[in-house]
Each structure stands twice: as structure tokens, then as C-alpha cells.
PDB file of C-alpha atoms in Angstrom:
ATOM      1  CA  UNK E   1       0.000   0.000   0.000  1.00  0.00           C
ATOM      2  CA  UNK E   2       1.473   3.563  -0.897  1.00  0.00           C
ATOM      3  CA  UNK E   3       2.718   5.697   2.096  1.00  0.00           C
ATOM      4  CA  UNK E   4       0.333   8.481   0.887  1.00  0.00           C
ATOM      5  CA  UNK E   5      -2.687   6.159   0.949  1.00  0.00           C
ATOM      6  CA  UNK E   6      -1.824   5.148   4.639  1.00  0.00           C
ATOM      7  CA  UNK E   7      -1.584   9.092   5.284  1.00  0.00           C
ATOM      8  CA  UNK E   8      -5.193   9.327   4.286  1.00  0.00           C
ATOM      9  CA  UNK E   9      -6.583   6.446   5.958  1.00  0.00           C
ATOM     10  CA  UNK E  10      -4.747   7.709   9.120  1.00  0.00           C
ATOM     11  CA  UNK E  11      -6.502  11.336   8.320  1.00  0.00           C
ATOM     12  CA  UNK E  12     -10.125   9.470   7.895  1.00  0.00           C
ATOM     13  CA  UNK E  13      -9.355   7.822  11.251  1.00  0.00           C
ATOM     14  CA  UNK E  14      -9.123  10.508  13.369  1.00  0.00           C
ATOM     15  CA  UNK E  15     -11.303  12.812  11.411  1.00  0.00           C
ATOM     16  CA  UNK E  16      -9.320  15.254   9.959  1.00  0.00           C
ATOM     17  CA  UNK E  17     -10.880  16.904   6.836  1.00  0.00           C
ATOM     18  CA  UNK E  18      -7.380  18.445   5.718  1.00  0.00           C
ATOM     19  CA  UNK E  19      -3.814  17.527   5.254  1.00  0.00           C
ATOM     20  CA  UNK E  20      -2.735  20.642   7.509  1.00  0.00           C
ATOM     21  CA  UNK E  21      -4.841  19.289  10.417  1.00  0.00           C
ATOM     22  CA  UNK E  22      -2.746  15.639  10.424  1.00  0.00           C
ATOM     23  CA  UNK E  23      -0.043  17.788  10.243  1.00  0.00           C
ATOM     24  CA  UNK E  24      -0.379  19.945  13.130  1.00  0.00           C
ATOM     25  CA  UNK E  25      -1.235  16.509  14.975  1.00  0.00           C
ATOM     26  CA  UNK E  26       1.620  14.752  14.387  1.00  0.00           C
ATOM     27  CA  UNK E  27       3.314  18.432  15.148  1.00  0.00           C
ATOM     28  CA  UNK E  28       5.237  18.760  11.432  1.00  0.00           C
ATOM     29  CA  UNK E  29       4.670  21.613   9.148  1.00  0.00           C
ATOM     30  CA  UNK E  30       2.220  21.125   6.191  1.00  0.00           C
ATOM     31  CA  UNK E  31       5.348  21.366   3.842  1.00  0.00           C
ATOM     32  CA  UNK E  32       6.717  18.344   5.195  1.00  0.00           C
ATOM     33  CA  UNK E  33       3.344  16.255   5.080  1.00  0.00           C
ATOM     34  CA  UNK E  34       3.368  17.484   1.421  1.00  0.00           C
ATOM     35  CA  UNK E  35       6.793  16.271   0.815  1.00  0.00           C
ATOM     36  CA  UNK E  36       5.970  12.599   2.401  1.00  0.00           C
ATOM     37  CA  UNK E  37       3.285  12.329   0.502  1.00  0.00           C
ATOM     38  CA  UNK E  38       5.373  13.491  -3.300  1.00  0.00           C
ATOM     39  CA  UNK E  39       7.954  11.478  -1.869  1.00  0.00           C
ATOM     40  CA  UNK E  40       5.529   8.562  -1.087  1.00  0.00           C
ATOM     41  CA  UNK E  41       7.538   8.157   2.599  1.00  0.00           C
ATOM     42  CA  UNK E  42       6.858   9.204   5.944  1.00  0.00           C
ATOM     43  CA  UNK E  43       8.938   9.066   9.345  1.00  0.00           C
ATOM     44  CA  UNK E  44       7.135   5.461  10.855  1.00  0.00           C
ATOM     45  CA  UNK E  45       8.229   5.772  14.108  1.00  0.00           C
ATOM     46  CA  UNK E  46       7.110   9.054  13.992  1.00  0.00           C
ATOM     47  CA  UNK E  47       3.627   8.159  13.270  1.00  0.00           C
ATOM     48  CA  UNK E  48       3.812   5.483  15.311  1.00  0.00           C
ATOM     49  CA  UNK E  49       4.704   7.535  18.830  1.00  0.00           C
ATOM     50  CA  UNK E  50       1.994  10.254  17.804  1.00  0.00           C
ATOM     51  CA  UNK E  51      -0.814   7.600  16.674  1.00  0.00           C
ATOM     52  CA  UNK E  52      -0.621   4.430  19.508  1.00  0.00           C
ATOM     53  CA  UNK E  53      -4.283   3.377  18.630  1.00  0.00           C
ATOM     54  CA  UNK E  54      -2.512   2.401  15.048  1.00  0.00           C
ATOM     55  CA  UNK E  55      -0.504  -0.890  14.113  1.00  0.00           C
ATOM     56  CA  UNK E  56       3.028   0.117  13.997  1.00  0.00           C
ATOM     57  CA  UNK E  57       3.374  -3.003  11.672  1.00  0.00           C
ATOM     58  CA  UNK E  58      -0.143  -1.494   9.612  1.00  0.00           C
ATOM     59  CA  UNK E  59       2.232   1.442   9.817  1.00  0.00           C
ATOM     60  CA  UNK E  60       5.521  -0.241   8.041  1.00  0.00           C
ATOM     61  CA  UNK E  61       3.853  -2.743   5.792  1.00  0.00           C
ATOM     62  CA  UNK E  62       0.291  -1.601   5.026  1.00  0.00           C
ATOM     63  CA  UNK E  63      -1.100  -4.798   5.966  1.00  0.00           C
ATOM     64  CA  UNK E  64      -3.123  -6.732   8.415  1.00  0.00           C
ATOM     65  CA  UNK E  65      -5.545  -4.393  10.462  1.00  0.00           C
ATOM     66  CA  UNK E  66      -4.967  -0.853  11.023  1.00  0.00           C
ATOM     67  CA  UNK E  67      -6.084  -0.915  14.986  1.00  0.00           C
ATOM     68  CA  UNK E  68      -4.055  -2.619  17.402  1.00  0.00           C
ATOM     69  CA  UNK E  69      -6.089  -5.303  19.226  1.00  0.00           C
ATOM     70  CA  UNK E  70      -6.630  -4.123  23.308  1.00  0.00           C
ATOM     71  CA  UNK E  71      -5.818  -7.556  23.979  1.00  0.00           C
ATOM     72  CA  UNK E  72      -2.150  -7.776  21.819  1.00  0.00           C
ATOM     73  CA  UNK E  73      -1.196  -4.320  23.005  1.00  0.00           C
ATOM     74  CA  UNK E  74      -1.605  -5.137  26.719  1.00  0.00           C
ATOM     75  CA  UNK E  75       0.284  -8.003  26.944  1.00  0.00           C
ATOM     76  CA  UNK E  76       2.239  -8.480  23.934  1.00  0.00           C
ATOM     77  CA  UNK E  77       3.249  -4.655  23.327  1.00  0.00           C
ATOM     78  CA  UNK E  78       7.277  -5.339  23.439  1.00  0.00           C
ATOM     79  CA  UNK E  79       8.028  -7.818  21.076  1.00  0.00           C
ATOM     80  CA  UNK E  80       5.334  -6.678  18.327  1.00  0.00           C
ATOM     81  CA  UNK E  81       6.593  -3.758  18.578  1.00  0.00           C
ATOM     82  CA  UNK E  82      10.516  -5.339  17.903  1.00  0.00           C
ATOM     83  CA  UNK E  83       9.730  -7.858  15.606  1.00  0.00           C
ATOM     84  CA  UNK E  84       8.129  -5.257  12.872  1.00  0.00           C
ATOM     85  CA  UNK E  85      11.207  -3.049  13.257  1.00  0.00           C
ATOM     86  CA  UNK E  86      13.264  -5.874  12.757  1.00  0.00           C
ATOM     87  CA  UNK E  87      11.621  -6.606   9.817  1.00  0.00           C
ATOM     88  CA  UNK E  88      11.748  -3.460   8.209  1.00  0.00           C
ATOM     89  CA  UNK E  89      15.206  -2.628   8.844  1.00  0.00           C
ATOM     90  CA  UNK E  90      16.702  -5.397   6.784  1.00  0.00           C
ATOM     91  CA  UNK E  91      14.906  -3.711   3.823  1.00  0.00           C
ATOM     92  CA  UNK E  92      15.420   0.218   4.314  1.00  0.00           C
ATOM     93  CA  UNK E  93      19.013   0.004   5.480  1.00  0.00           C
ATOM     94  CA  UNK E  94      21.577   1.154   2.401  1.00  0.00           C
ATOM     95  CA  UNK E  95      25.228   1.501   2.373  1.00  0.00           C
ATOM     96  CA  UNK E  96      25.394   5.574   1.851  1.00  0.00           C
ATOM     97  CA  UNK E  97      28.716   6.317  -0.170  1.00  0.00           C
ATOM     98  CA  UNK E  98      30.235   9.320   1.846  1.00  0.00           C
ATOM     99  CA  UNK E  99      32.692  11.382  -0.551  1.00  0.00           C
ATOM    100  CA  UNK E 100      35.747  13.835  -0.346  1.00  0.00           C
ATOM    101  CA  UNK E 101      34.767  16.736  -2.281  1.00  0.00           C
ATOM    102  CA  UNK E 102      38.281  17.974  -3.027  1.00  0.00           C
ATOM    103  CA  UNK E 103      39.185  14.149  -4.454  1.00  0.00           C
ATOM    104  CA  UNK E 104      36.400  14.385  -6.568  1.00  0.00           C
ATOM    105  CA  UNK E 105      36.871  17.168  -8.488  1.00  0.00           C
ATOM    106  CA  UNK E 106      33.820  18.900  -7.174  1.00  0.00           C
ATOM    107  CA  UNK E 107      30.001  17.787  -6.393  1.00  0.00           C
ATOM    108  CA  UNK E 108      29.353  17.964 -10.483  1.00  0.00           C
ATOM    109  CA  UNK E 109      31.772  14.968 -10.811  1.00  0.00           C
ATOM    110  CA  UNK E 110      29.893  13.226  -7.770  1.00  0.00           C
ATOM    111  CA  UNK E 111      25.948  13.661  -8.796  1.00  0.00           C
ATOM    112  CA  UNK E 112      26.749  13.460 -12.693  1.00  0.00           C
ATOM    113  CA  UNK E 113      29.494  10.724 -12.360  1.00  0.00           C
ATOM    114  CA  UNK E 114      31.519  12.442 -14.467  1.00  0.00           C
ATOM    115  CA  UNK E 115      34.769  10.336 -13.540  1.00  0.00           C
ATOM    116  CA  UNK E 116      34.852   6.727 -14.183  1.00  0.00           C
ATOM    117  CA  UNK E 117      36.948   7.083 -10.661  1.00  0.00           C
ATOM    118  CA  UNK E 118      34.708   8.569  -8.615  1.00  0.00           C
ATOM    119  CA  UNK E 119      36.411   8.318  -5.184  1.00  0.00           C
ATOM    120  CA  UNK E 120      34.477   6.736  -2.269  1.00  0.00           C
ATOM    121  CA  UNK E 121      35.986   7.630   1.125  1.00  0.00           C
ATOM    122  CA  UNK E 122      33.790   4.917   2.953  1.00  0.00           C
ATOM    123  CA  UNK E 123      30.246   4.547   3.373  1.00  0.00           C
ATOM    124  CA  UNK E 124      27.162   4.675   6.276  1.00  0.00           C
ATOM    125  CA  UNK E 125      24.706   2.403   6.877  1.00  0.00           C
ATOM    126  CA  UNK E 126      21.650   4.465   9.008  1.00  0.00           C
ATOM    127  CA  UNK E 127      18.408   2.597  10.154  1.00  0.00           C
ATOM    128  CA  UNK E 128      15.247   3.523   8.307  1.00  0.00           C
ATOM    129  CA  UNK E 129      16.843   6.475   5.999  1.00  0.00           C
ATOM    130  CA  UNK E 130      16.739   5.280   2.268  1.00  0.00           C
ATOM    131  CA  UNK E 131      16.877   6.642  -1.380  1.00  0.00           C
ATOM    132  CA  UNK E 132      19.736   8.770  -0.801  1.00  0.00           C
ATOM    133  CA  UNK E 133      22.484   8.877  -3.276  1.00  0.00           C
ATOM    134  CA  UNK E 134      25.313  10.462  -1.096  1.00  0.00           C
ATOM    135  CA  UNK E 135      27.147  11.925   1.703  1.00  0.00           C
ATOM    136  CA  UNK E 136      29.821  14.513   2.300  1.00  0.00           C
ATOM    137  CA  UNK E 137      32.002  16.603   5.103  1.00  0.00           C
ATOM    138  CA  UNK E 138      31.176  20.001   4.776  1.00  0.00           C
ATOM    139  CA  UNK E 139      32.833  23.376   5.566  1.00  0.00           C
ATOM    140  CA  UNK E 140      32.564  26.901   7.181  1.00  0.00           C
ATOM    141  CA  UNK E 141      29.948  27.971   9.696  1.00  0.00           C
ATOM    142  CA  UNK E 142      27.549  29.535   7.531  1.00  0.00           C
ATOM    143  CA  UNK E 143      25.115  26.989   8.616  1.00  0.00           C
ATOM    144  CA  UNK E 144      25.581  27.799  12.645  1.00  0.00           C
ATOM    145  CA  UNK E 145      23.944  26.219  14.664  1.00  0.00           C
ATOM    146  CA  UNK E 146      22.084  23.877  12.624  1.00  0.00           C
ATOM    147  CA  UNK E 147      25.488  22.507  11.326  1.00  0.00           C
ATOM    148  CA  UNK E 148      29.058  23.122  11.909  1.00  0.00           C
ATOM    149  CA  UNK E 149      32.671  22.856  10.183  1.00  0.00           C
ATOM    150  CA  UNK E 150      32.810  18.934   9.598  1.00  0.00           C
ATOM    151  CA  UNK E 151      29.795  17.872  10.081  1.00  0.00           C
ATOM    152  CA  UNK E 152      28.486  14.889   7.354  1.00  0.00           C
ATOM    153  CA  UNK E 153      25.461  15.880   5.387  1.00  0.00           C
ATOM    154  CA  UNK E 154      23.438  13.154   3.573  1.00  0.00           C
ATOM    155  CA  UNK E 155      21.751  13.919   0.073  1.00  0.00           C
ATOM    156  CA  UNK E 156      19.497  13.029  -2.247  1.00  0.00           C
ATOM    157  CA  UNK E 157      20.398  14.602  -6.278  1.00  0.00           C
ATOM    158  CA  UNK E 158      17.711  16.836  -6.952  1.00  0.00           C
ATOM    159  CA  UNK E 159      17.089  18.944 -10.039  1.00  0.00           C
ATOM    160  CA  UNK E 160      16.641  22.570 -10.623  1.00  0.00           C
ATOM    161  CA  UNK E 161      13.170  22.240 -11.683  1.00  0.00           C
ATOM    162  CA  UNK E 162      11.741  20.749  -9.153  1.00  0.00           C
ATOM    163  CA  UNK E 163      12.694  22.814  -5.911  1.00  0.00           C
ATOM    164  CA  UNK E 164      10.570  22.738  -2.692  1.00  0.00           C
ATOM    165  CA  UNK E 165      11.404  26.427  -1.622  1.00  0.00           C
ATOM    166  CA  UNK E 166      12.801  26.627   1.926  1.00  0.00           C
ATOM    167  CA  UNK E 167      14.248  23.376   2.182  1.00  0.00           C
ATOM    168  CA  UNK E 168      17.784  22.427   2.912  1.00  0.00           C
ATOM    169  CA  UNK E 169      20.134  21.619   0.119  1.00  0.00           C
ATOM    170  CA  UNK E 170      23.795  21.287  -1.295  1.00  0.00           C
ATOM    171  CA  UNK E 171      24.745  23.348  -3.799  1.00  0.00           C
ATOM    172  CA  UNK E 172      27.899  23.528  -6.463  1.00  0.00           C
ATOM    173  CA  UNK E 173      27.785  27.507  -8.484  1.00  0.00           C
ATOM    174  CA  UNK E 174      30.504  27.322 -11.040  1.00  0.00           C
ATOM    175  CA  UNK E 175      33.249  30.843 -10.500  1.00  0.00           C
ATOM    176  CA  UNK E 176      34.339  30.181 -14.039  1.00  0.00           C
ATOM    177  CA  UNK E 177      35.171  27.099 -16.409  1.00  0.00           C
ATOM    178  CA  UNK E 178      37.481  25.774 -14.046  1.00  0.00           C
ATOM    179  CA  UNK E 179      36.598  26.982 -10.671  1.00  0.00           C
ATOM    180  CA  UNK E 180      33.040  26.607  -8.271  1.00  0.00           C
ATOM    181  CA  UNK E 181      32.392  27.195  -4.637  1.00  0.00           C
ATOM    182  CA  UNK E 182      29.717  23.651  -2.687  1.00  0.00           C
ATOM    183  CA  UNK E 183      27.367  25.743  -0.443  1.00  0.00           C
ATOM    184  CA  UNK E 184      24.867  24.209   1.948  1.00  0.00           C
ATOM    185  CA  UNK E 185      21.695  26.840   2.037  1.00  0.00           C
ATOM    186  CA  UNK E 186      17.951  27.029   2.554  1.00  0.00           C
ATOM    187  CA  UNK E 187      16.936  27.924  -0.775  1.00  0.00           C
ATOM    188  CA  UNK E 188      14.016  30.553  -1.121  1.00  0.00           C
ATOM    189  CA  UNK E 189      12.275  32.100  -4.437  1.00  0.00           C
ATOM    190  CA  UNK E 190      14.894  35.105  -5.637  1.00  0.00           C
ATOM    191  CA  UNK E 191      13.127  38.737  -5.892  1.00  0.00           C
ATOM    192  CA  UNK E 192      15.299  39.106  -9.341  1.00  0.00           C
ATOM    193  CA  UNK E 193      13.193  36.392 -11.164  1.00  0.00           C
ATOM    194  CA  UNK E 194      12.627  33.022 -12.433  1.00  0.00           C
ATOM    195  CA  UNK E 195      16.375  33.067 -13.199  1.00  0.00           C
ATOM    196  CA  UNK E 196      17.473  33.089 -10.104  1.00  0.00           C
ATOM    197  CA  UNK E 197      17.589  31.642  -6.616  1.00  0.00           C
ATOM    198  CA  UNK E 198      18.042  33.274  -3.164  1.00  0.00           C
ATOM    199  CA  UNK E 199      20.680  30.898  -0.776  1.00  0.00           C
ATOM    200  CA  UNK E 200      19.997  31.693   2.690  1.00  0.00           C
ATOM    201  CA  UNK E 201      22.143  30.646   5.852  1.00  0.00           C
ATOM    202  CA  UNK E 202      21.078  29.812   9.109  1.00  0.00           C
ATOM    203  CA  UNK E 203      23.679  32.536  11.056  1.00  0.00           C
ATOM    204  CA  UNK E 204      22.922  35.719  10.789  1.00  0.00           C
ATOM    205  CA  UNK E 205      26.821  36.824  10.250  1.00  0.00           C
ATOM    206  CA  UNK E 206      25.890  35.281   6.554  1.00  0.00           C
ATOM    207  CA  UNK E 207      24.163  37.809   3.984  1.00  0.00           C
ATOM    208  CA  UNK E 208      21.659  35.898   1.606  1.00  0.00           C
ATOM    209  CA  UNK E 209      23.224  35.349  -2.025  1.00  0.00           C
ATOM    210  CA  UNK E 210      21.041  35.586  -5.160  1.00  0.00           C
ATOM    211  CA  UNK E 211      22.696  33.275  -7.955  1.00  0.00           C
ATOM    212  CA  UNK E 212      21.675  32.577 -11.148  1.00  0.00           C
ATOM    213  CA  UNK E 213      20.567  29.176 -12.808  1.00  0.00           C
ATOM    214  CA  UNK E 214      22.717  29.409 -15.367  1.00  0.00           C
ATOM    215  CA  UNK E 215      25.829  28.933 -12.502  1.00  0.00           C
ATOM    216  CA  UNK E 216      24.711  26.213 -10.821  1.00  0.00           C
ATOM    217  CA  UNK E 217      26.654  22.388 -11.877  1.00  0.00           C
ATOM    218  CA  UNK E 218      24.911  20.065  -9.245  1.00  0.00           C
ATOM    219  CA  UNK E 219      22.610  20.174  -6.350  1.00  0.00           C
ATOM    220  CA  UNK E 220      21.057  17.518  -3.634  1.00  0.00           C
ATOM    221  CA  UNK E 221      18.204  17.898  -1.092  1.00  0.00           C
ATOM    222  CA  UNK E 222      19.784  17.069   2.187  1.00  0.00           C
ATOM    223  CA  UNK E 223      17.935  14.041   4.115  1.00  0.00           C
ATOM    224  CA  UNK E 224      19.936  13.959   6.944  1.00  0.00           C
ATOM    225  CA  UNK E 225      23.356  15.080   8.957  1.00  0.00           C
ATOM    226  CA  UNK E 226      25.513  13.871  11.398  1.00  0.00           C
ATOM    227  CA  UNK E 227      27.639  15.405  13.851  1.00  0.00           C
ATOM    228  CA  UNK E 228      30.550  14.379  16.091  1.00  0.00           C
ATOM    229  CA  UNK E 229      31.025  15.774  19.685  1.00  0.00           C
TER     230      UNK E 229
END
């Protein structure tokens, strides 16, 4: 069953007449019930902690009955709840190539495969985070505090055309034929046009940079990050 028909039946349950409403519920913002259901994939566990009337197992496989039984959830909570999880990570765990920019040539050479030798540095295995196509070290604090200098950010290639505006990506903007600058930005709608996009960072020591399309070589949604203390 697709993840966006479970979303509905889950909005019929509890009697929500509109995708905001489920939203505010499960306390997300509408944009990221809209991206779930584009996507077709949702945060289970999240669902799952906000909805415990609901089979978490309904919840990762779309089958059997939607309600848990009083009985089952008494007495049996514990290892229903493990055995589905078990289950499900065997199929959503991927090994997550994490690259060195600088040994690439650049993220162009990474999301185009421009190099026969792409260079993997390793790669990351993370429960329940799938359909991602990389992973790299960033740079600089523009991004204080929601990420630091070093930090590992995990994307997904996404096109120019298809931008959900606000969201969190990594960017490449070529300098000249043989020179470009990766960025890591919330990208917002440009007041200059349809040509162009606004990057915005996070600290406030950062000005937001208009670029134009015509500049950019690669760019990823980011699905995740990870941080060493």
C-alpha cells in the first residue's frame, strides 16, 4: 500500500478533513506532510509515537488491520513492537557512499558521475533512511547552529526544476570554467526572477546570495546530517 494512501486512511481515522490538520497533529509543518506524501515516505516511528491506537506493523507494511487489538497491546506490546522493526530494517538500510569533495573534483563529478573514478571515502549504513544517493564533510559555519565545520550531510540529487522552496540543500555555483564554490543553504524564491535563486544561511553573520541558474553544476536535497562531539 502507498505511504500516501496510509496518510489518508490515518486522516479518515481521526477525522481530519485536511492535510494541515494531520499535520499539526503529528506536530510537522504542512510542507513536510506534502513532501511525504510526493515522496511517497513518511517518518514510521514518527507516526507510530503520535498515533498508539494504530498498528506500527499497519504502519511499516500496510497490511493486516490498522487498529491494534486491546488484547495484543496489553500483553504483547514489546516484542510486536521489535519484531516489525526488525523486519523493516533489513529492507530500508543502504550503504550511503560518503565522498571527499576535493578528491572528486567537485560535487558535479559526484551527482553526474563524471569520472569513471569517482572516489568513495567509505560509506554509512543508518536505520530507516533510504533513497539517498550520497554523503559529504562540509565546511565553514555559515550553517551555525544547525550545522558546523565537519559535520556529514546526507543527500538526495535533486534537479533545478523541481525545488521545494525553503528546504535544505547542497549546492555547487561554477566561479568560471574551471573553478566553483559547494554551499549548503535554505533555498528561497529570488526577488530578481525566475532566473534566479536566493541561498539563505542559518547565522545571521551570513548575507543571503542571489545566484543565477545558469551557474549552478549540481545540487542535492539534504535528508539527513551527522555530527561528532
Amino acid at each position: 500500500m502507498k505511504k500516501s494512501v496510509l496518510l489518508s486512511k490515518i486522516k479518515l481515522f481521526y477525522g481530519f478533513k485536511k492535510d494541515s490538520e494531520l499535520a499539526k497533529y503529528l506536530n510537522i509543518s504542512p510542507q513536510t506532510f506534502s513532501n511525504w506524501k510526493k515522496r511517497n515516505s513518511f517518518n514510521p516511528l514518527l507516526i507510530h509515537a503520535k498515533c498508539p491506537e494504530i498498528s506500527l506493523e499497519w504502519i511499516l507494511t500496510g497490511e493486516g488491520p490498522m487498529l491494534k487489538s486491546p488484547i495484543l497491546d496489553n500483553d504483547f506490546s514489546l516484542p510486536l513492537l521489535e519484531e516489525p522493526l526488525v523486519r523493516f530494517e533489513d529492507k530500508s538500510n543502504f550503504n550511503i557512499p560518503l565522498y571527499n569533495l576535493d578528491t572528486n573534483g567537485g560535487l558535479k563529478n559526484i551527482v553526474h558521475k563524471k569520472s569513471e573514478n569517482t572516489f568513495i571515502s567509505e560509506f554509512i549504513k543508518i536505520p530507516s533512511l533510504s533513497d539517498c544517493d550520497g554523503a559529504i564533510h562540509i565546511k565553514g559555519e555559515s550553517m551555525l547552529p544547525l550545522l558546523k565545520n565537519g559535520d556529514i550531510v546526507i543527500f538526495k540529487n535533486a534537479s533545478i526544476d523541481n525545488i521545494f522552496w525553503g528546504e535544505l540543500y547542497i549546492i555547487e555555483i561554477a566561479l568560471s570554467e574551471d573553478s566553483n564554490l559547494t554551499f549548503v543553504k535554505h533555498i528561497q524564491k529570488s526577488s530578481l526572477g525566475n532566473n534566479y535563486i536566493k541561498l539563505v544561511s542559518t547565522n545571521p553573520m551570513f548575507e543571503p546570495k542571489d545566484v543565477s541558474l545558469d551557474t549552478i553544476n549540481a545540487i542535492g536535497m539534504i535528508r539527513a546530517s551527522i555530527r561528532y562531539h
